[in-house]
Short mmCIF file of C-alpha atoms in Angstrom, two decimals:
data_model
loop_
_atom_site.label_atom_id
_atom_site.label_comp_id
_atom_site.label_asym_id
_atom_site.label_seq_id
_atom_site.Cartn_x
_atom_site.Cartn_y
_atom_site.Cartn_z
CA SER F 26 17.10 28.35 -79.86
CA TYR F 27 19.12 28.50 -83.03
CA PHE F 28 21.41 25.59 -83.95
CA LEU F 29 23.76 24.54 -86.72
CA CYS F 30 24.59 20.98 -87.64
CA ASN F 31 28.07 19.89 -88.78
CA SER F 32 28.84 16.55 -90.40
CA LEU F 33 31.79 14.85 -88.68
CA ASN F 34 32.44 11.81 -90.81
CA ALA F 35 31.04 9.45 -93.39
CA GLN F 36 29.17 7.51 -90.70
CA GLU F 37 26.65 10.34 -90.47
CA GLU F 38 27.47 11.56 -86.98
CA TYR F 39 26.55 15.15 -86.28
CA SER F 40 27.27 17.84 -83.71
CA PHE F 41 25.05 20.82 -82.91
CA HIS F 42 26.12 24.20 -81.65
CA SER F 43 24.66 27.64 -81.13
CA PRO F 44 26.76 30.43 -82.70
CA ASP F 45 28.41 32.38 -79.86
CA ASN F 46 28.50 35.54 -81.96
CA ALA F 47 24.74 35.49 -82.54
CA PRO F 48 23.20 35.31 -79.05
CA GLU F 49 20.29 37.49 -80.10
CA LEU F 50 18.84 34.74 -82.32
CA SER F 51 18.37 32.40 -79.36
CA LYS F 52 15.93 34.93 -77.88
CA LEU F 53 13.81 35.34 -81.02
CA SER F 54 10.90 33.38 -82.45
CA ILE F 55 12.05 32.12 -85.87
CA THR F 56 9.34 32.18 -88.54
CA LYS F 57 11.17 31.24 -91.75
CA LEU F 58 14.51 29.89 -93.02
CA LEU F 59 16.08 30.14 -96.47
CA THR F 60 19.49 29.08 -97.79
CA ASP F 61 20.40 31.13 -100.88
CA HIS F 62 22.61 30.27 -103.89
CA SER F 63 25.74 31.57 -102.09
CA GLY F 64 25.12 29.44 -99.01
CA PHE F 65 23.96 32.31 -96.79
CA LEU F 66 21.29 31.35 -94.26
CA TRP F 67 18.48 33.90 -94.06
CA VAL F 68 16.53 33.75 -90.81
CA GLY F 69 13.13 35.42 -90.56
CA THR F 70 11.91 36.26 -87.05
CA VAL F 71 9.15 38.26 -85.39
CA HIS F 72 11.71 41.02 -84.79
CA GLY F 73 13.55 41.30 -88.09
CA LEU F 74 15.59 39.41 -90.68
CA TYR F 75 19.09 37.99 -90.18
CA ARG F 76 21.71 36.81 -92.67
CA PHE F 77 24.17 34.25 -91.32
CA ASP F 78 27.39 33.36 -93.21
CA GLY F 79 28.59 30.59 -90.87
CA LYS F 80 30.40 32.98 -88.54
CA ASN F 81 28.59 36.29 -88.35
CA ASN F 82 25.06 37.66 -88.46
CA ILE F 83 23.83 40.78 -90.21
CA ALA F 84 20.50 42.10 -88.92
CA PHE F 85 17.90 43.82 -91.12
CA VAL F 86 15.16 45.66 -89.21
CA HIS F 87 12.60 48.38 -89.82
CA ASN F 88 13.69 51.98 -89.25
CA ASN F 89 11.14 54.77 -89.66
CA ALA F 90 13.89 57.18 -90.69
CA ASP F 91 15.36 54.85 -93.34
CA THR F 92 13.34 54.13 -96.49
CA ALA F 93 15.86 51.43 -97.43
CA SER F 94 15.15 49.37 -94.31
CA LEU F 95 12.68 46.48 -93.97
CA PRO F 96 9.07 47.67 -94.31
CA GLY F 97 8.16 45.72 -91.15
CA ASN F 98 9.90 43.58 -88.54
CA GLU F 99 7.66 40.50 -88.47
CA VAL F 100 8.83 38.23 -91.30
CA PHE F 101 6.23 35.91 -92.84
CA ASP F 102 8.11 34.43 -95.80
CA ILE F 103 11.44 34.53 -97.69
CA VAL F 104 12.18 33.38 -101.27
CA GLU F 105 15.00 33.78 -103.80
CA ASP F 106 14.31 34.65 -107.45
CA ASN F 107 16.21 33.77 -110.64
CA GLN F 108 18.39 36.87 -110.28
CA HIS F 109 19.41 35.78 -106.76
CA GLN F 110 17.40 38.54 -105.11
CA ILE F 111 15.85 37.82 -101.72
CA TRP F 112 12.13 38.65 -101.43
CA VAL F 113 10.84 39.19 -97.90
CA ALA F 114 7.17 39.37 -96.88
CA THR F 115 6.64 41.29 -93.63
CA ASN F 116 3.74 42.56 -91.56
CA ASN F 117 4.00 45.92 -93.32
CA GLY F 118 4.77 44.99 -96.91
CA VAL F 119 7.23 43.19 -99.19
CA CYS F 120 10.80 44.18 -100.02
CA VAL F 121 13.58 42.82 -102.23
CA LEU F 122 17.18 42.53 -101.03
CA SER F 123 20.00 42.38 -103.59
CA ASN F 124 23.79 42.42 -103.45
CA GLY F 125 23.84 40.40 -100.25
CA GLY F 126 21.34 42.74 -98.62
CA ASN F 127 23.19 45.98 -99.38
CA ASN F 128 20.30 47.19 -101.57
CA VAL F 129 16.68 47.13 -100.39
CA ARG F 130 13.72 47.84 -102.70
CA HIS F 131 10.12 48.06 -101.47
CA ILE F 132 7.37 46.49 -103.58
CA LEU F 133 4.05 48.31 -103.73
CA SER F 134 0.86 46.28 -103.50
CA PRO F 135 -2.34 47.24 -105.37
CA LYS F 136 -4.11 47.95 -102.07
CA ASN F 137 -2.57 49.78 -99.15
CA GLN F 138 -4.00 47.37 -96.57
CA THR F 139 -2.95 44.16 -98.32
CA ILE F 140 -0.77 41.96 -96.09
CA ILE F 141 1.11 39.32 -98.07
CA LYS F 142 2.11 36.27 -96.04
CA ASN F 143 3.08 33.71 -98.68
CA LEU F 144 5.63 33.95 -101.54
CA GLU F 145 6.65 31.48 -104.24
CA PHE F 146 9.05 31.84 -107.16
CA PHE F 147 7.26 30.08 -110.01
CA LYS F 148 7.69 30.14 -113.80
CA GLY F 149 10.01 33.15 -113.73
CA LYS F 150 7.87 35.32 -111.47
CA ILE F 151 7.00 35.86 -107.83
CA ILE F 152 3.58 34.59 -106.77
CA ALA F 153 2.31 36.38 -103.67
CA CYS F 154 -0.75 35.48 -101.59
CA SER F 155 -2.67 37.60 -99.13
CA ALA F 156 -6.02 36.87 -97.53
CA ASN F 157 -7.94 35.43 -100.50
CA GLU F 158 -5.99 37.25 -103.24
CA PHE F 159 -3.19 36.44 -105.70
CA PHE F 160 -0.53 38.88 -106.92
CA THR F 161 2.43 38.51 -109.29
CA ALA F 162 5.69 40.39 -109.83
CA TYR F 163 8.88 39.91 -111.82
CA ALA F 164 12.50 40.22 -110.68
CA GLY F 165 12.75 43.90 -111.62
CA SER F 166 9.23 44.91 -110.56
CA ARG F 167 8.38 47.69 -108.15
CA THR F 168 4.68 46.83 -107.89
CA PHE F 169 2.48 43.75 -107.61
CA GLU F 170 -0.24 43.01 -110.13
CA ARG F 171 -3.46 41.36 -108.99
CA VAL F 172 -4.42 38.02 -110.56
CA THR F 173 -8.14 37.76 -111.35
CA THR F 174 -9.35 34.31 -110.30
CA THR F 175 -12.15 32.71 -108.30
CA VAL F 176 -9.56 30.74 -106.28
CA LYS F 177 -9.08 32.28 -102.81
CA PRO F 178 -5.58 31.23 -101.70
CA GLN F 179 -4.79 30.22 -98.13
CA MET F 180 -1.51 28.34 -98.76
CA THR F 181 0.56 27.61 -101.88
CA LEU F 182 3.03 24.89 -102.79
CA LYS F 183 5.34 24.71 -105.83
CA THR F 184 5.98 21.22 -107.25
CA LYS F 185 7.53 19.72 -110.36
CA THR F 186 4.16 19.65 -112.09
CA GLY F 187 2.86 23.10 -111.19
CA LEU F 188 1.53 25.33 -108.43
CA TRP F 189 -0.88 23.87 -105.89
CA VAL F 190 -3.16 26.12 -103.86
CA LEU F 191 -5.23 25.39 -100.77
CA SER F 192 -8.35 27.51 -101.05
CA ASN F 193 -11.36 27.97 -98.76
CA ASN F 194 -13.07 24.78 -99.83
CA CYS F 195 -10.90 23.24 -102.52
CA LEU F 196 -7.46 22.28 -103.76
CA ALA F 197 -6.43 23.98 -107.00
CA ASP F 198 -3.72 23.12 -109.53
CA SER F 199 -2.20 25.58 -111.99
CA LYS F 200 0.53 25.53 -114.62
CA ASP F 201 0.71 29.35 -114.92
CA ALA F 202 -0.81 30.79 -111.69
CA ILE F 203 -3.65 32.21 -113.79
CA HIS F 204 -5.78 29.22 -114.85
CA PHE F 205 -6.72 26.65 -112.19
CA SER F 206 -8.15 23.15 -112.08
CA ILE F 207 -10.38 22.70 -109.02
CA ILE F 208 -10.42 19.60 -106.79
CA ASN F 209 -13.04 19.42 -104.02
CA LEU F 210 -11.71 18.66 -100.54
CA PRO F 211 -13.13 15.88 -98.35
CA GLN F 212 -15.28 17.05 -95.42
CA GLU F 213 -12.56 15.94 -92.99
CA ILE F 214 -10.15 18.62 -94.28
CA THR F 215 -10.88 22.07 -92.86
CA VAL F 216 -8.61 24.54 -94.62
CA ASP F 217 -8.48 27.10 -91.79
CA ARG F 218 -7.00 24.38 -89.56
CA ILE F 219 -4.32 23.27 -92.02
CA ASN F 220 -0.90 24.57 -90.93
CA ASN F 221 1.46 22.54 -93.12
CA PHE F 222 1.43 21.73 -96.81
CA CYS F 223 4.28 19.81 -98.48
CA THR F 224 5.14 17.35 -101.25
CA ASP F 225 7.32 14.29 -101.63
CA GLY F 226 8.73 15.87 -104.80
CA ASP F 227 6.83 13.48 -107.01
CA SER F 228 3.08 12.81 -106.90
CA LEU F 229 2.04 13.05 -103.24
CA LEU F 230 0.81 16.11 -101.34
CA TYR F 231 0.55 16.14 -97.54
CA PHE F 232 -1.58 18.35 -95.24
CA SER F 233 -1.41 18.47 -91.44
CA SER F 234 -3.93 19.85 -88.96
CA SER F 235 -3.18 22.45 -86.29
CA ASN F 236 -5.67 21.10 -83.76
CA ASN F 237 -5.06 17.34 -83.88
CA GLY F 238 -2.62 14.78 -85.22
CA ASN F 239 -4.35 14.24 -88.56
CA ILE F 240 -2.16 14.14 -91.66
CA PHE F 241 -3.89 13.83 -95.03
CA CYS F 242 -2.29 12.68 -98.27
CA TYR F 243 -3.44 13.48 -101.81
CA ASN F 244 -2.16 11.34 -104.69
CA THR F 245 -2.05 13.64 -107.72
CA THR F 246 -1.68 10.69 -110.11
CA ILE F 247 -4.88 8.87 -109.16
CA GLY F 248 -6.74 11.83 -107.62
CA LYS F 249 -7.38 10.23 -104.22
CA PHE F 250 -7.22 11.56 -100.63
CA ARG F 251 -6.42 9.40 -97.62
CA LEU F 252 -5.89 9.91 -93.89
CA LEU F 253 -2.53 8.95 -92.37
CA SER F 254 -3.76 8.60 -88.79
CA LEU F 255 -0.95 6.32 -87.61
CA LEU F 256 1.81 8.94 -87.75
CA VAL F 257 0.89 11.26 -84.89
CA ALA F 258 -1.09 10.82 -81.68
CA ALA F 259 -4.52 12.35 -82.06
CA THR F 260 -3.97 14.69 -79.10
CA ASN F 261 -0.92 16.36 -80.72
CA SER F 262 -0.78 19.36 -83.02
CA VAL F 263 1.58 19.02 -85.97
CA GLN F 264 3.76 22.16 -85.93
CA TYR F 265 6.06 21.43 -88.87
CA MET F 266 6.20 18.84 -91.62
CA LYS F 267 8.55 18.32 -94.57
CA CYS F 268 9.29 15.44 -96.92
CA VAL F 269 12.91 14.34 -97.21
CA ASN F 270 14.07 12.02 -99.98
CA ALA F 271 16.19 9.14 -98.68
CA GLU F 272 19.17 8.21 -100.86
#
Protein backbone atom coordinates (compact mmCIF):
# COMPACT_ATOMS: atom_id res chain seq x y z
CA SER A 1 0.00 0.00 0.00
CA TYR A 2 0.91 3.63 -0.46
CA PHE A 3 0.52 6.05 2.46
CA LEU A 4 1.12 9.69 3.27
CA CYS A 5 1.83 11.07 6.71
CA ASN A 6 0.49 14.45 7.90
CA SER A 7 1.72 16.25 11.01
CA LEU A 8 -1.22 17.32 13.19
CA ASN A 9 0.40 19.37 15.92
CA ALA A 10 3.60 20.19 17.73
CA GLN A 11 3.25 17.07 19.89
CA GLU A 12 4.30 14.94 16.92
CA GLU A 13 1.02 13.13 16.33
CA TYR A 14 0.52 11.83 12.82
CA SER A 15 -2.27 10.52 10.63
CA PHE A 16 -1.86 8.22 7.63
CA HIS A 17 -4.06 8.02 4.58
CA SER A 18 -4.04 6.44 1.15
CA PRO A 19 -4.80 8.94 -1.65
CA ASP A 20 -8.28 8.15 -3.01
CA ASN A 21 -7.37 9.51 -6.43
CA ALA A 22 -4.42 7.14 -6.79
CA PRO A 23 -5.87 3.65 -6.20
CA GLU A 24 -3.52 2.13 -8.77
CA LEU A 25 -0.48 2.68 -6.52
CA SER A 26 -1.90 0.42 -3.81
CA LYS A 27 -1.75 -2.47 -6.28
CA LEU A 28 1.86 -1.93 -7.35
CA SER A 29 5.18 -3.01 -5.88
CA ILE A 30 7.09 0.19 -5.06
CA THR A 31 10.82 0.00 -5.76
CA LYS A 32 12.06 3.56 -5.17
CA LEU A 33 10.96 6.93 -3.75
CA LEU A 34 12.36 10.41 -4.39
CA THR A 35 11.20 13.86 -3.26
CA ASP A 36 12.46 16.53 -5.67
CA HIS A 37 13.29 20.22 -5.10
CA SER A 38 9.67 21.25 -5.83
CA GLY A 39 8.22 18.80 -3.32
CA PHE A 40 6.92 16.33 -5.90
CA LEU A 41 7.06 12.70 -4.79
CA TRP A 42 8.36 10.39 -7.52
CA VAL A 43 7.36 6.76 -7.04
CA GLY A 44 9.18 4.03 -8.94
CA THR A 45 7.33 0.73 -9.33
CA VAL A 46 7.64 -2.52 -11.28
CA HIS A 47 5.02 -1.16 -13.69
CA GLY A 48 6.12 2.42 -14.32
CA LEU A 49 6.93 5.75 -12.67
CA TYR A 50 4.46 8.05 -10.90
CA ARG A 51 4.70 11.71 -9.89
CA PHE A 52 2.50 12.71 -6.96
CA ASP A 53 1.85 16.39 -6.09
CA GLY A 54 -0.17 15.81 -2.91
CA LYS A 55 -3.47 15.46 -4.75
CA ASN A 56 -2.96 13.86 -8.14
CA ASN A 57 -0.73 11.28 -9.80
CA ILE A 58 0.82 11.44 -13.24
CA ALA A 59 1.91 8.07 -14.64
CA PHE A 60 4.95 7.56 -16.88
CA VAL A 61 5.10 4.19 -18.64
CA HIS A 62 6.79 2.61 -21.63
CA ASN A 63 5.03 2.87 -24.99
CA ASN A 64 6.58 1.16 -28.02
CA ALA A 65 5.06 3.78 -30.31
CA ASP A 66 6.38 6.75 -28.30
CA THR A 67 10.13 7.42 -28.25
CA ALA A 68 9.57 10.02 -25.52
CA SER A 69 8.14 7.47 -23.07
CA LEU A 70 10.05 5.54 -20.39
CA PRO A 71 12.53 3.07 -21.92
CA GLY A 72 11.19 0.35 -19.59
CA ASN A 73 8.51 -0.05 -16.93
CA GLU A 74 10.48 -1.62 -14.08
CA VAL A 75 12.12 1.25 -12.18
CA PHE A 76 15.38 0.47 -10.36
CA ASP A 77 16.50 3.92 -9.20
CA ILE A 78 15.60 7.65 -9.30
CA VAL A 79 17.88 10.66 -8.64
CA GLU A 80 17.74 14.42 -9.19
CA ASP A 81 20.69 16.35 -10.66
CA ASN A 82 21.86 19.94 -10.12
CA GLN A 83 19.61 21.17 -12.93
CA HIS A 84 16.57 19.59 -11.23
CA GLN A 85 16.26 16.88 -13.87
CA ILE A 86 14.99 13.47 -12.77
CA TRP A 87 17.13 10.51 -13.87
CA VAL A 88 15.37 7.15 -13.96
CA ALA A 89 17.06 3.75 -14.30
CA THR A 90 14.76 1.09 -15.74
CA ASN A 91 14.99 -2.50 -16.92
CA ASN A 92 15.51 -1.25 -20.48
CA GLY A 93 17.74 1.78 -20.04
CA VAL A 94 18.04 5.20 -18.41
CA CYS A 95 16.07 8.35 -19.20
CA VAL A 96 16.02 11.94 -17.96
CA LEU A 97 12.79 13.79 -17.19
CA SER A 98 12.77 17.61 -17.19
CA ASN A 99 10.11 20.30 -16.89
CA GLY A 100 8.11 18.25 -14.41
CA GLY A 101 8.22 15.22 -16.68
CA ASN A 102 6.97 16.95 -19.82
CA ASN A 103 10.28 16.26 -21.60
CA VAL A 104 11.88 12.81 -21.66
CA ARG A 105 15.42 12.16 -22.98
CA HIS A 106 16.91 8.67 -23.31
CA ILE A 107 20.55 8.14 -22.32
CA LEU A 108 22.58 5.72 -24.42
CA SER A 109 24.90 3.31 -22.65
CA PRO A 110 28.23 2.18 -24.16
CA LYS A 111 26.93 -1.38 -24.50
CA ASN A 112 23.47 -2.30 -25.73
CA GLN A 113 22.99 -5.00 -23.09
CA THR A 114 24.09 -2.91 -20.10
CA ILE A 115 21.39 -2.73 -17.41
CA ILE A 116 22.00 0.10 -14.95
CA LYS A 117 20.40 -0.41 -11.55
CA ASN A 118 22.07 2.20 -9.36
CA LEU A 119 22.38 5.99 -9.81
CA GLU A 120 24.06 8.67 -7.70
CA PHE A 121 24.49 12.40 -8.29
CA PHE A 122 28.05 13.09 -7.16
CA LYS A 123 30.48 15.96 -7.76
CA GLY A 124 28.36 17.49 -10.51
CA LYS A 125 27.80 14.30 -12.48
CA ILE A 126 25.67 11.18 -12.53
CA ILE A 127 27.42 8.00 -11.41
CA ALA A 128 25.73 4.89 -12.81
CA CYS A 129 26.45 1.28 -11.87
CA SER A 130 25.60 -1.89 -13.75
CA ALA A 131 26.83 -5.40 -13.07
CA ASN A 132 30.50 -4.75 -12.26
CA GLU A 133 30.86 -1.53 -14.31
CA PHE A 134 30.89 2.22 -13.65
CA PHE A 135 29.56 4.90 -16.01
CA THR A 136 29.34 8.70 -15.76
CA ALA A 137 27.22 11.38 -17.41
CA TYR A 138 26.59 15.10 -16.97
CA ALA A 139 23.29 16.97 -16.79
CA GLY A 140 23.17 17.64 -20.54
CA SER A 141 24.59 14.29 -21.67
CA ARG A 142 22.96 11.92 -24.12
CA THR A 143 25.40 9.06 -23.54
CA PHE A 144 27.20 7.38 -20.65
CA GLU A 145 30.98 7.12 -20.55
CA ARG A 146 32.60 4.05 -19.02
CA VAL A 147 34.95 4.54 -16.06
CA THR A 148 38.05 2.35 -16.24
CA THR A 149 38.70 0.89 -12.78
CA THR A 150 39.41 -2.46 -11.14
CA VAL A 151 36.55 -1.84 -8.67
CA LYS A 152 33.47 -3.89 -9.61
CA PRO A 153 30.49 -2.03 -8.11
CA GLN A 154 27.56 -3.82 -6.50
CA MET A 155 26.14 -0.90 -4.48
CA THR A 156 27.11 2.76 -4.06
CA LEU A 157 26.57 5.31 -1.31
CA LYS A 158 27.24 9.07 -1.39
CA THR A 159 28.43 10.64 1.88
CA LYS A 160 29.88 13.95 3.01
CA THR A 161 33.41 12.64 2.53
CA GLY A 162 33.04 10.93 -0.84
CA LEU A 163 31.57 8.00 -2.73
CA TRP A 164 31.61 4.56 -1.11
CA VAL A 165 31.30 1.42 -3.20
CA LEU A 166 30.58 -2.16 -2.19
CA SER A 167 32.52 -4.35 -4.59
CA ASN A 168 32.82 -8.13 -4.95
CA ASN A 169 35.28 -8.53 -2.12
CA CYS A 170 36.02 -5.06 -0.82
CA LEU A 171 34.77 -1.65 0.22
CA ALA A 172 36.12 1.23 -1.86
CA ASP A 173 36.26 4.97 -1.17
CA SER A 174 36.59 7.65 -3.84
CA LYS A 175 36.67 11.44 -3.96
CA ASP A 176 36.11 11.61 -7.74
CA ALA A 177 34.56 8.25 -8.80
CA ILE A 178 37.74 7.53 -10.76
CA HIS A 179 40.44 6.80 -8.17
CA PHE A 180 39.60 4.41 -5.31
CA SER A 181 41.08 3.44 -1.96
CA ILE A 182 40.45 -0.26 -1.24
CA ILE A 183 39.39 -1.67 2.14
CA ASN A 184 39.19 -5.45 2.52
CA LEU A 185 35.92 -6.81 3.92
CA PRO A 186 35.77 -9.22 6.86
CA GLN A 187 34.90 -12.83 5.98
CA GLU A 188 31.51 -12.42 7.67
CA ILE A 189 30.37 -9.88 5.05
CA THR A 190 29.25 -11.53 1.81
CA VAL A 191 28.57 -8.77 -0.70
CA ASP A 192 26.00 -10.70 -2.78
CA ARG A 193 23.87 -11.00 0.36
CA ILE A 194 24.03 -7.32 1.31
CA ASN A 195 20.73 -5.59 0.49
CA ASN A 196 21.06 -2.29 2.35
CA PHE A 197 23.88 0.21 2.59
CA CYS A 198 23.49 3.52 4.47
CA THR A 199 25.33 6.12 6.54
CA ASP A 200 24.65 8.11 9.68
CA GLY A 201 25.72 11.23 7.76
CA ASP A 202 29.01 11.42 9.61
CA SER A 203 31.56 8.62 9.96
CA LEU A 204 29.58 5.37 10.20
CA LEU A 205 28.51 3.05 7.37
CA TYR A 206 25.95 0.29 7.90
CA PHE A 207 25.34 -2.92 5.90
CA SER A 208 22.47 -5.37 6.37
CA SER A 209 22.14 -8.96 5.18
CA SER A 210 19.27 -10.32 3.09
CA ASN A 211 19.35 -13.81 4.59
CA ASN A 212 19.68 -13.12 8.33
CA GLY A 213 19.43 -10.31 10.85
CA ASN A 214 23.09 -9.31 10.73
CA ILE A 215 23.87 -5.60 10.54
CA PHE A 216 27.51 -4.58 10.18
CA CYS A 217 28.97 -1.16 10.96
CA TYR A 218 32.16 0.36 9.53
CA ASN A 219 33.74 3.33 11.31
CA THR A 220 35.46 5.36 8.59
CA THR A 221 37.43 7.37 11.16
CA ILE A 222 39.21 4.45 12.82
CA GLY A 223 38.84 1.92 9.98
CA LYS A 224 37.09 -0.78 12.02
CA PHE A 225 34.18 -3.15 11.28
CA ARG A 226 31.83 -4.51 13.93
CA LEU A 227 28.70 -6.66 14.04
CA LEU A 228 25.52 -5.17 15.51
CA SER A 229 23.82 -8.49 16.30
CA LEU A 230 21.47 -7.13 18.96
CA LEU A 231 19.27 -5.11 16.60
CA VAL A 232 17.43 -7.82 14.67
CA ALA A 233 16.52 -11.42 15.42
CA ALA A 234 18.85 -13.76 13.57
CA THR A 235 15.94 -15.44 11.76
CA ASN A 236 14.78 -12.17 10.14
CA SER A 237 15.82 -10.64 6.84
CA VAL A 238 16.43 -6.90 6.92
CA GLN A 239 14.40 -5.46 4.03
CA TYR A 240 15.10 -1.74 4.49
CA MET A 241 17.42 0.33 6.63
CA LYS A 242 18.05 4.07 6.89
CA CYS A 243 19.74 6.33 9.44
CA VAL A 244 17.71 9.23 10.78
CA ASN A 245 19.32 12.05 12.74
CA ALA A 246 17.44 12.85 15.96
CA GLU A 247 17.17 16.55 16.79
